[in-house]
PDB file of C-alpha atoms in Angstrom:
ATOM      1  CA  MET A   1      -5.290  26.970 -23.564  1.00 94.00           C
ATOM      2  CA  THR A   2      -7.468  24.111 -24.828  1.00 97.00           C
ATOM      3  CA  ASN A   3      -7.611  20.707 -23.201  1.00 97.00           C
ATOM      4  CA  GLN A   4      -5.720  19.210 -26.177  1.00 97.00           C
ATOM      5  CA  ALA A   5      -2.972  21.822 -25.817  1.00 97.00           C
ATOM      6  CA  LEU A   6      -2.855  21.068 -22.090  1.00 97.00           C
ATOM      7  CA  LEU A   7      -2.241  17.384 -22.800  1.00 97.00           C
ATOM      8  CA  GLU A   8       0.523  18.221 -25.278  1.00 97.00           C
ATOM      9  CA  GLN A   9       2.165  20.597 -22.812  1.00 98.00           C
ATOM     10  CA  PHE A  10       1.962  17.968 -20.046  1.00 97.00           C
ATOM     11  CA  LEU A  11       3.677  15.378 -22.235  1.00 97.00           C
ATOM     12  CA  ASN A  12       6.330  17.775 -23.571  1.00 97.00           C
ATOM     13  CA  ILE A  13       7.341  18.873 -20.079  1.00 98.00           C
ATOM     14  CA  LEU A  14       7.178  15.566 -18.218  1.00 97.00           C
ATOM     15  CA  LEU A  15       8.292  12.905 -20.710  1.00 96.00           C
ATOM     16  CA  PRO A  16      11.933  14.067 -20.532  1.00 96.00           C
ATOM     17  CA  VAL A  17      11.720  13.913 -16.733  1.00 92.00           C
ATOM     18  CA  TRP A  18       9.765  10.705 -16.112  1.00 90.00           C
ATOM     19  CA  LYS A  19      10.851   8.870 -19.311  1.00 87.00           C
ATOM     20  CA  GLU A  20       8.028   6.295 -19.258  1.00 90.00           C
ATOM     21  CA  GLU A  21       5.274   7.373 -21.670  1.00 94.00           C
ATOM     22  CA  GLU A  22       2.663   5.051 -20.133  1.00 93.00           C
ATOM     23  CA  GLU A  23       3.316   6.475 -16.674  1.00 92.00           C
ATOM     24  CA  VAL A  24       3.082  10.101 -17.848  1.00 96.00           C
ATOM     25  CA  TYR A  25      -0.173   9.436 -19.681  1.00 97.00           C
ATOM     26  CA  GLY A  26      -1.485   7.667 -16.579  1.00 96.00           C
ATOM     27  CA  MET A  27      -0.683  10.707 -14.431  1.00 96.00           C
ATOM     28  CA  PHE A  28      -2.402  13.011 -16.908  1.00 98.00           C
ATOM     29  CA  TRP A  29      -5.607  10.986 -16.963  1.00 97.00           C
ATOM     30  CA  TRP A  30      -5.716  10.750 -13.199  1.00 96.00           C
ATOM     31  CA  ALA A  31      -5.087  14.487 -12.855  1.00 97.00           C
ATOM     32  CA  TRP A  32      -7.689  15.239 -15.519  1.00 96.00           C
ATOM     33  CA  GLN A  33     -10.358  13.349 -13.612  1.00 96.00           C
ATOM     34  CA  GLU A  34      -9.391  14.938 -10.277  1.00 96.00           C
ATOM     35  CA  ILE A  35      -9.131  18.524 -11.520  1.00 97.00           C
ATOM     36  CA  SER A  36     -11.961  18.622 -14.045  1.00 95.00           C
ATOM     37  CA  GLN A  37     -14.169  16.269 -12.009  1.00 94.00           C
ATOM     38  CA  SER A  38     -14.980  14.566 -15.319  1.00 93.00           C
ATOM     39  CA  LYS A  39     -14.507  11.077 -16.627  1.00 92.00           C
ATOM     40  CA  ARG A  40     -11.614  10.359 -18.957  1.00 93.00           C
ATOM     41  CA  SER A  41     -14.017   9.829 -21.847  1.00 93.00           C
ATOM     42  CA  ALA A  42     -15.235  13.420 -21.462  1.00 94.00           C
ATOM     43  CA  PHE A  43     -11.813  14.716 -22.508  1.00 95.00           C
ATOM     44  CA  PHE A  44     -12.288  13.504 -26.072  1.00 94.00           C
ATOM     45  CA  LEU A  45     -15.549  15.419 -26.321  1.00 93.00           C
ATOM     46  CA  GLN A  46     -13.940  18.553 -24.901  1.00 94.00           C
ATOM     47  CA  LYS A  47     -10.575  18.683 -26.691  1.00 94.00           C
ATOM     48  CA  THR A  48     -11.124  22.195 -28.031  1.00 96.00           C
ATOM     49  CA  GLN A  49     -12.684  23.524 -24.840  1.00 96.00           C
ATOM     50  CA  GLU A  50     -10.649  26.139 -22.981  1.00 97.00           C
ATOM     51  CA  VAL A  51      -9.207  25.203 -19.587  1.00 96.00           C
ATOM     52  CA  SER A  52     -10.636  27.490 -16.919  1.00 96.00           C
ATOM     53  CA  THR A  53      -8.354  29.974 -15.150  1.00 96.00           C
ATOM     54  CA  GLU A  54      -8.970  28.203 -11.853  1.00 97.00           C
ATOM     55  CA  ASP A  55      -8.021  24.794 -13.286  1.00 97.00           C
ATOM     56  CA  SER A  56      -4.995  26.260 -15.079  1.00 97.00           C
ATOM     57  CA  ILE A  57      -3.543  27.345 -11.733  1.00 98.00           C
ATOM     58  CA  VAL A  58      -3.880  23.796 -10.365  1.00 98.00           C
ATOM     59  CA  TRP A  59      -2.316  22.291 -13.487  1.00 98.00           C
ATOM     60  CA  GLU A  60       0.603  24.717 -13.240  1.00 98.00           C
ATOM     61  CA  LYS A  61       1.253  23.745  -9.616  1.00 98.00           C
ATOM     62  CA  LEU A  62       0.969  20.060 -10.507  1.00 98.00           C
ATOM     63  CA  LEU A  63       3.530  20.388 -13.296  1.00 98.00           C
ATOM     64  CA  ILE A  64       6.005  21.993 -10.901  1.00 97.00           C
ATOM     65  CA  HIS A  65       5.394  19.176  -8.399  1.00 96.00           C
ATOM     66  CA  LEU A  66       5.892  16.463 -11.023  1.00 96.00           C
ATOM     67  CA  GLN A  67       8.964  18.100 -12.556  1.00 96.00           C
ATOM     68  CA  GLU A  68      10.597  17.490  -9.173  1.00 91.00           C
ATOM     69  CA  ARG A  69       9.672  13.799  -9.571  1.00 91.00           C
ATOM     70  CA  LYS A  70       7.385  13.868  -6.583  1.00 92.00           C
ATOM     71  CA  PRO A  71       4.549  11.302  -6.559  1.00 93.00           C
ATOM     72  CA  ILE A  72       1.279  12.593  -7.961  1.00 96.00           C
ATOM     73  CA  GLN A  73      -0.471  10.927  -5.016  1.00 95.00           C
ATOM     74  CA  TYR A  74       1.244  13.333  -2.620  1.00 93.00           C
ATOM     75  CA  PHE A  75       0.017  16.315  -4.673  1.00 97.00           C
ATOM     76  CA  PHE A  76      -3.611  15.254  -4.421  1.00 98.00           C
ATOM     77  CA  GLY A  77      -3.099  13.746  -0.985  1.00 96.00           C
ATOM     78  CA  LYS A  78      -4.780  10.497  -1.911  1.00 97.00           C
ATOM     79  CA  GLN A  79      -4.404   7.080  -3.477  1.00 97.00           C
ATOM     80  CA  TYR A  80      -7.151   4.724  -4.566  1.00 96.00           C
ATOM     81  CA  PHE A  81      -7.235   1.264  -3.001  1.00 97.00           C
ATOM     82  CA  PHE A  82     -10.038  -1.227  -3.610  1.00 97.00           C
ATOM     83  CA  GLY A  83     -11.785   1.573  -5.498  1.00 95.00           C
ATOM     84  CA  GLU A  84     -11.791   3.903  -2.477  1.00 97.00           C
ATOM     85  CA  ALA A  85      -9.731   7.040  -1.794  1.00 97.00           C
ATOM     86  CA  PHE A  86      -7.208   6.879   1.047  1.00 98.00           C
ATOM     87  CA  GLN A  87      -5.319   9.862   2.406  1.00 98.00           C
ATOM     88  CA  VAL A  88      -1.553   9.643   1.857  1.00 96.00           C
ATOM     89  CA  ASN A  89       1.365  11.914   2.629  1.00 93.00           C
ATOM     90  CA  SER A  90       5.142  11.695   2.934  1.00 88.00           C
ATOM     91  CA  ASN A  91       4.798   9.828   6.255  1.00 90.00           C
ATOM     92  CA  THR A  92       3.179   6.822   4.564  1.00 90.00           C
ATOM     93  CA  LEU A  93       3.941   4.489   1.715  1.00 87.00           C
ATOM     94  CA  ILE A  94       1.607   4.858  -1.231  1.00 90.00           C
ATOM     95  CA  PRO A  95      -0.668   1.776  -1.371  1.00 94.00           C
ATOM     96  CA  ARG A  96      -0.029  -0.404  -4.398  1.00 91.00           C
ATOM     97  CA  SER A  97      -2.022  -2.824  -6.516  1.00 93.00           C
ATOM     98  CA  GLU A  98      -0.009  -5.812  -5.242  1.00 95.00           C
ATOM     99  CA  THR A  99      -1.323  -5.122  -1.754  1.00 96.00           C
ATOM    100  CA  GLU A 100      -4.855  -5.117  -3.134  1.00 98.00           C
ATOM    101  CA  GLU A 101      -4.145  -8.637  -4.368  1.00 98.00           C
ATOM    102  CA  LEU A 102      -3.051  -9.650  -0.866  1.00 98.00           C
ATOM    103  CA  VAL A 103      -6.320  -8.337   0.593  1.00 98.00           C
ATOM    104  CA  GLU A 104      -8.295 -10.155  -2.097  1.00 98.00           C
ATOM    105  CA  TRP A 105      -6.573 -13.395  -1.084  1.00 98.00           C
ATOM    106  CA  MET A 106      -7.432 -12.775   2.564  1.00 98.00           C
ATOM    107  CA  LEU A 107     -11.076 -12.258   1.639  1.00 98.00           C
ATOM    108  CA  GLU A 108     -11.048 -15.575  -0.244  1.00 98.00           C
ATOM    109  CA  VAL A 109      -9.730 -17.422   2.811  1.00 97.00           C
ATOM    110  CA  LEU A 110     -11.196 -15.770   5.912  1.00 97.00           C
ATOM    111  CA  PRO A 111     -14.767 -16.503   7.054  1.00 93.00           C
ATOM    112  CA  LYS A 112     -17.129 -13.626   6.353  1.00 90.00           C
ATOM    113  CA  SER A 113     -19.790 -14.411   8.923  1.00 87.00           C
ATOM    114  CA  GLU A 114     -17.637 -15.082  12.007  1.00 90.00           C
ATOM    115  CA  SER A 115     -16.514 -12.571  14.614  1.00 93.00           C
ATOM    116  CA  ILE A 116     -12.770 -13.066  14.201  1.00 97.00           C
ATOM    117  CA  GLU A 117      -9.899 -10.924  15.471  1.00 98.00           C
ATOM    118  CA  ILE A 118      -7.456  -9.669  12.805  1.00 98.00           C
ATOM    119  CA  LEU A 119      -4.218  -7.733  13.329  1.00 98.00           C
ATOM    120  CA  ASP A 120      -2.441  -5.642  10.670  1.00 98.00           C
ATOM    121  CA  ILE A 121       1.248  -5.060  11.493  1.00 97.00           C
ATOM    122  CA  GLY A 122       2.868  -1.996   9.902  1.00 95.00           C
ATOM    123  CA  THR A 123      -0.440  -0.495   8.832  1.00 97.00           C
ATOM    124  CA  GLY A 124       0.821   2.719   7.201  1.00 95.00           C
ATOM    125  CA  THR A 125      -2.229   4.404   5.648  1.00 97.00           C
ATOM    126  CA  GLY A 126      -4.431   1.739   7.218  1.00 98.00           C
ATOM    127  CA  CYS A 127      -5.567   0.572   3.773  1.00 98.00           C
ATOM    128  CA  ILE A 128      -5.404  -3.154   4.611  1.00 98.00           C
ATOM    129  CA  ALA A 129      -7.079  -2.875   8.013  1.00 99.00           C
ATOM    130  CA  ILE A 130      -9.772  -0.464   6.836  1.00 99.00           C
ATOM    131  CA  THR A 131     -10.605  -2.491   3.738  1.00 99.00           C
ATOM    132  CA  LEU A 132     -10.896  -5.639   5.857  1.00 98.00           C
ATOM    133  CA  ALA A 133     -13.156  -3.769   8.288  1.00 98.00           C
ATOM    134  CA  LYS A 134     -15.431  -2.775   5.404  1.00 98.00           C
ATOM    135  CA  GLU A 135     -15.451  -6.171   3.721  1.00 97.00           C
ATOM    136  CA  LEU A 136     -15.673  -8.246   6.934  1.00 97.00           C
ATOM    137  CA  PRO A 137     -18.136  -6.318   9.095  1.00 94.00           C
ATOM    138  CA  ASN A 138     -18.284  -9.043  11.753  1.00 96.00           C
ATOM    139  CA  ALA A 139     -14.518  -9.050  12.263  1.00 98.00           C
ATOM    140  CA  LYS A 140     -12.697  -7.015  14.903  1.00 98.00           C
ATOM    141  CA  ILE A 141      -9.711  -5.278  13.319  1.00 98.00           C
ATOM    142  CA  SER A 142      -6.628  -3.893  15.053  1.00 98.00           C
ATOM    143  CA  ALA A 143      -3.572  -2.280  13.486  1.00 98.00           C
ATOM    144  CA  ILE A 144      -0.146  -1.197  14.677  1.00 97.00           C
ATOM    145  CA  ASP A 145       2.675   0.915  13.315  1.00 96.00           C
ATOM    146  CA  VAL A 146       5.970   2.224  14.671  1.00 93.00           C
ATOM    147  CA  SER A 147       5.291   5.697  13.218  1.00 94.00           C
ATOM    148  CA  GLU A 148       2.937   7.981  15.125  1.00 96.00           C
ATOM    149  CA  ARG A 149       2.592  10.203  12.053  1.00 95.00           C
ATOM    150  CA  ALA A 150       1.566   7.262   9.902  1.00 95.00           C
ATOM    151  CA  LEU A 151      -1.000   6.312  12.551  1.00 98.00           C
ATOM    152  CA  GLU A 152      -2.479   9.815  12.367  1.00 98.00           C
ATOM    153  CA  VAL A 153      -3.083   9.257   8.655  1.00 98.00           C
ATOM    154  CA  ALA A 154      -4.528   5.785   9.288  1.00 98.00           C
ATOM    155  CA  LYS A 155      -6.917   7.121  11.944  1.00 98.00           C
ATOM    156  CA  ASN A 156      -8.081   9.863   9.578  1.00 98.00           C
ATOM    157  CA  ASN A 157      -8.717   7.264   6.896  1.00 99.00           C
ATOM    158  CA  ALA A 158     -10.712   5.052   9.267  1.00 99.00           C
ATOM    159  CA  LYS A 159     -12.815   8.060  10.242  1.00 98.00           C
ATOM    160  CA  SER A 160     -13.479   9.075   6.638  1.00 98.00           C
ATOM    161  CA  HIS A 161     -14.421   5.491   5.738  1.00 98.00           C
ATOM    162  CA  GLN A 162     -16.600   5.241   8.836  1.00 98.00           C
ATOM    163  CA  VAL A 163     -15.147   1.997  10.174  1.00 98.00           C
ATOM    164  CA  LEU A 164     -13.902   1.013  13.595  1.00 98.00           C
ATOM    165  CA  VAL A 165     -10.252  -0.048  13.761  1.00 98.00           C
ATOM    166  CA  ASP A 166      -8.234  -0.187  16.973  1.00 98.00           C
ATOM    167  CA  PHE A 167      -4.910   1.556  16.223  1.00 98.00           C
ATOM    168  CA  TRP A 168      -1.872   1.548  18.492  1.00 96.00           C
ATOM    169  CA  GLN A 169       1.751   2.592  18.231  1.00 96.00           C
ATOM    170  CA  LYS A 170       4.267  -0.238  18.679  1.00 95.00           C
ATOM    171  CA  ASP A 171       7.760  -1.211  17.544  1.00 92.00           C
ATOM    172  CA  ILE A 172       7.299  -4.825  16.538  1.00 90.00           C
ATOM    173  CA  LEU A 173      11.045  -5.488  16.660  1.00 88.00           C
ATOM    174  CA  LYS A 174      11.252  -4.481  20.330  1.00 90.00           C
ATOM    175  CA  GLU A 175       7.804  -5.209  21.771  1.00 91.00           C
ATOM    176  CA  GLU A 176       5.457  -8.170  21.968  1.00 90.00           C
ATOM    177  CA  ILE A 177       2.305  -8.062  19.878  1.00 88.00           C
ATOM    178  CA  SER A 178      -0.263  -8.296  22.669  1.00 84.00           C
ATOM    179  CA  GLU A 179      -1.882 -10.773  25.026  1.00 81.00           C
ATOM    180  CA  LYS A 180      -4.859 -11.192  22.701  1.00 90.00           C
ATOM    181  CA  THR A 181      -5.506 -14.273  20.620  1.00 96.00           C
ATOM    182  CA  TRP A 182      -5.792 -13.528  16.914  1.00 98.00           C
ATOM    183  CA  GLN A 183      -7.387 -15.593  14.183  1.00 98.00           C
ATOM    184  CA  ALA A 184      -5.408 -13.788  11.463  1.00 98.00           C
ATOM    185  CA  ILE A 185      -2.316 -11.595  11.305  1.00 98.00           C
ATOM    186  CA  VAL A 186      -1.250  -9.739   8.163  1.00 99.00           C
ATOM    187  CA  SER A 187       1.838  -7.688   7.445  1.00 97.00           C
ATOM    188  CA  ASN A 188       3.402  -5.833   4.546  1.00 92.00           C
ATOM    189  CA  PRO A 189       6.673  -5.038   6.331  1.00 89.00           C
ATOM    190  CA  PRO A 190       9.838  -3.359   5.011  1.00 76.00           C
ATOM    191  CA  TYR A 191      11.432  -5.781   2.552  1.00 66.00           C
ATOM    192  CA  VAL A 192      13.520  -3.856   0.001  1.00 66.00           C
ATOM    193  CA  ARG A 193      17.211  -4.644   0.465  1.00 63.00           C
ATOM    194  CA  GLU A 194      19.782  -1.872   0.284  1.00 58.00           C
ATOM    195  CA  LEU A 195      21.273  -3.593  -2.766  1.00 51.00           C
ATOM    196  CA  GLU A 196      17.902  -3.227  -4.537  1.00 57.00           C
ATOM    197  CA  LYS A 197      17.703   0.556  -4.171  1.00 53.00           C
ATOM    198  CA  ALA A 198      18.900   0.997  -7.735  1.00 53.00           C
ATOM    199  CA  THR A 199      15.844  -0.906  -8.991  1.00 57.00           C
ATOM    200  CA  LEU A 200      13.400   1.565  -7.446  1.00 52.00           C
ATOM    201  CA  LEU A 201      11.901   4.467  -9.334  1.00 55.00           C
ATOM    202  CA  PRO A 202      13.533   7.764  -8.281  1.00 58.00           C
ATOM    203  CA  HIS A 203      10.326   9.232  -6.850  1.00 56.00           C
ATOM    204  CA  VAL A 204       9.873   6.157  -4.616  1.00 54.00           C
ATOM    205  CA  LEU A 205      13.469   6.298  -3.439  1.00 48.00           C
ATOM    206  CA  GLN A 206      13.503  10.049  -2.823  1.00 59.00           C
ATOM    207  CA  GLU A 207      10.009  10.741  -1.517  1.00 48.00           C
ATOM    208  CA  GLU A 208       8.496   7.712   0.220  1.00 52.00           C
ATOM    209  CA  PRO A 209       9.527   6.936   3.827  1.00 59.00           C
ATOM    210  CA  GLY A 210      12.621   4.731   3.956  1.00 51.00           C
ATOM    211  CA  LEU A 211      11.574   3.445   7.383  1.00 53.00           C
ATOM    212  CA  ALA A 212       8.712   1.569   5.704  1.00 53.00           C
ATOM    213  CA  LEU A 213      10.756   0.358   2.738  1.00 54.00           C
ATOM    214  CA  PHE A 214      14.245  -0.837   3.552  1.00 62.00           C
ATOM    215  CA  VAL A 215      15.982  -3.651   5.394  1.00 62.00           C
ATOM    216  CA  SER A 216      19.661  -4.506   5.581  1.00 68.00           C
ATOM    217  CA  ASP A 217      21.290  -6.784   3.034  1.00 65.00           C
ATOM    218  CA  GLU A 218      22.637  -8.872   5.928  1.00 67.00           C
ATOM    219  CA  ASP A 219      19.204  -9.748   7.374  1.00 75.00           C
ATOM    220  CA  PRO A 220      16.505  -9.087   4.755  1.00 82.00           C
ATOM    221  CA  LEU A 221      13.963 -11.412   6.427  1.00 91.00           C
ATOM    222  CA  LEU A 222      14.279  -9.728   9.823  1.00 90.00           C
ATOM    223  CA  PHE A 223      10.669  -8.531  10.009  1.00 91.00           C
ATOM    224  CA  TYR A 224       9.266 -11.804   8.665  1.00 94.00           C
ATOM    225  CA  ARG A 225      11.170 -13.847  11.235  1.00 94.00           C
ATOM    226  CA  VAL A 226      10.304 -11.602  14.198  1.00 94.00           C
ATOM    227  CA  ILE A 227       6.629 -11.276  13.254  1.00 96.00           C
ATOM    228  CA  ALA A 228       6.286 -15.024  12.642  1.00 97.00           C
ATOM    229  CA  GLN A 229       7.908 -15.773  16.020  1.00 96.00           C
ATOM    230  CA  LYS A 230       5.600 -13.402  17.870  1.00 96.00           C
ATOM    231  CA  ALA A 231       2.572 -14.467  15.845  1.00 97.00           C
ATOM    232  CA  TRP A 232       3.220 -18.070  16.905  1.00 96.00           C
ATOM    233  CA  ASN A 233       2.537 -17.065  20.510  1.00 94.00           C
ATOM    234  CA  THR A 234      -0.664 -15.142  19.779  1.00 96.00           C
ATOM    235  CA  LEU A 235      -2.340 -16.848  16.819  1.00 98.00           C
ATOM    236  CA  SER A 236      -5.082 -19.332  17.613  1.00 97.00           C
ATOM    237  CA  SER A 237      -4.715 -22.938  16.485  1.00 98.00           C
ATOM    238  CA  GLY A 238      -5.582 -22.853  12.796  1.00 98.00           C
ATOM    239  CA  GLY A 239      -4.851 -19.119  12.717  1.00 98.00           C
ATOM    240  CA  HIS A 240      -3.738 -17.443   9.497  1.00 99.00           C
ATOM    241  CA  LEU A 241      -0.531 -15.540   8.782  1.00 99.00           C
ATOM    242  CA  PHE A 242      -0.429 -13.448   5.605  1.00 99.00           C
ATOM    243  CA  TYR A 243       2.597 -11.596   4.234  1.00 98.00           C
ATOM    244  CA  GLU A 244       3.400  -9.391   1.289  1.00 96.00           C
ATOM    245  CA  ILE A 245       6.982 -10.294   0.381  1.00 94.00           C
ATOM    246  CA  ASN A 246      10.077  -9.349  -1.576  1.00 90.00           C
ATOM    247  CA  GLN A 247       9.659 -10.874  -5.033  1.00 90.00           C
ATOM    248  CA  TYR A 248      13.265 -12.124  -4.979  1.00 90.00           C
ATOM    249  CA  LEU A 249      12.966 -13.886  -1.610  1.00 91.00           C
ATOM    250  CA  GLY A 250       9.846 -15.997  -2.007  1.00 95.00           C
ATOM    251  CA  LYS A 251      11.511 -19.379  -1.519  1.00 96.00           C
ATOM    252  CA  GLU A 252      13.574 -18.093   1.388  1.00 95.00           C
ATOM    253  CA  THR A 253      10.500 -16.698   3.144  1.00 96.00           C
ATOM    254  CA  LEU A 254       8.611 -19.940   2.590  1.00 98.00           C
ATOM    255  CA  ALA A 255      11.517 -21.955   4.002  1.00 97.00           C
ATOM    256  CA  LEU A 256      11.683 -19.668   7.031  1.00 96.00           C
ATOM    257  CA  LEU A 257       8.045 -20.357   7.888  1.00 98.00           C
ATOM    258  CA  GLN A 258       8.443 -24.085   7.283  1.00 98.00           C
ATOM    259  CA  ASP A 259      11.397 -24.217   9.682  1.00 97.00           C
ATOM    260  CA  MET A 260       9.330 -22.426  12.327  1.00 97.00           C
ATOM    261  CA  GLY A 261       6.562 -25.034  12.165  1.00 98.00           C
ATOM    262  CA  TYR A 262       3.892 -23.280  10.109  1.00 99.00           C
ATOM    263  CA  GLN A 263       1.843 -25.523   7.863  1.00 98.00           C
ATOM    264  CA  ASN A 264      -0.102 -25.394   4.580  1.00 98.00           C
ATOM    265  CA  ILE A 265       2.214 -22.654   3.354  1.00 98.00           C
ATOM    266  CA  GLN A 266       1.266 -21.174   0.002  1.00 98.00           C
ATOM    267  CA  LEU A 267       3.391 -18.831  -2.101  1.00 98.00           C
ATOM    268  CA  ARG A 268       1.393 -16.801  -4.625  1.00 98.00           C
ATOM    269  CA  LYS A 269       2.487 -14.635  -7.523  1.00 98.00           C
ATOM    270  CA  ASP A 270       1.059 -11.196  -8.275  1.00 97.00           C
ATOM    271  CA  LEU A 271      -0.537 -10.277 -11.603  1.00 96.00           C
ATOM    272  CA  LYS A 272       2.893  -9.331 -12.952  1.00 94.00           C
ATOM    273  CA  GLY A 273       4.139 -12.867 -12.366  1.00 97.00           C
ATOM    274  CA  ASN A 274       6.357 -12.091  -9.372  1.00 95.00           C
ATOM    275  CA  ASP A 275       6.377 -13.998  -6.079  1.00 97.00           C
ATOM    276  CA  ARG A 276       4.523 -11.495  -3.885  1.00 96.00           C
ATOM    277  CA  MET A 277       2.523 -13.016  -1.027  1.00 98.00           C
ATOM    278  CA  ILE A 278       2.484 -15.923   1.396  1.00 98.00           C
ATOM    279  CA  HIS A 279      -0.252 -17.530   3.472  1.00 99.00           C
ATOM    280  CA  ALA A 280       0.555 -19.932   6.301  1.00 99.00           C
ATOM    281  CA  ILE A 281      -1.386 -21.698   9.047  1.00 99.00           C
ATOM    282  CA  LYS A 282      -0.361 -22.104  12.665  1.00 98.00           C
ATOM    283  CA  PRO A 283      -1.157 -25.720  13.602  1.00 97.00           C
TER     284      PRO A 283
END
């Protein structure tokens, strides 16, 4: 089979399953670069080249995986974040571009030369904490998660990226943060309401860990309220609180922080135009 025939087969099999043409093409180009170890542009110079037997086996397995609407990231065991590969599996959420935007905002605000203490709550793959550790080498980064299996992935990622992050297992809803004083706390907690399940793509709903995704319709700001309360006791004066948020609850999250006494609260949209992140200061 030639590379062009491979592309046509990929589209013919997966378009009826995934529906979105842009998404299916995106998966093909990512898979092409991973399997062939070539840039996308090389495909157009190699359209008539035969796919090797070894690569054909991988493509066949990938097609089976994707026909079951499983995320391509779980097949390759990685997702790219800030241009770097991070290990992912079914115990972790797959890092998304909106979270990259949150980290970019943090890097705009936080001092690069000072030895500050930063805590990431609900670290998952560790992508936020590890990226901050790489971009802010003078900072001391800690990260917590309720899931021991997610922490195993995060620790592996820190090791592969050769950065030092202090990871610990903790249920933020039941335990205090710590006795340390932090200059910045960041969290991308569960924020998808049960009523919003229908808006999620099937592979997100079926494959990614619900523990890291969902909150009840009755108390959708639970994690934001609890984290902000506990952050108030451990953030230094002038300390920063950063959140990734539910796009439909931006005003409500902002009002919550205002009522708790936080100041200089900023609500920022993501590149898609949705309310997505908040930055607040503890006075």
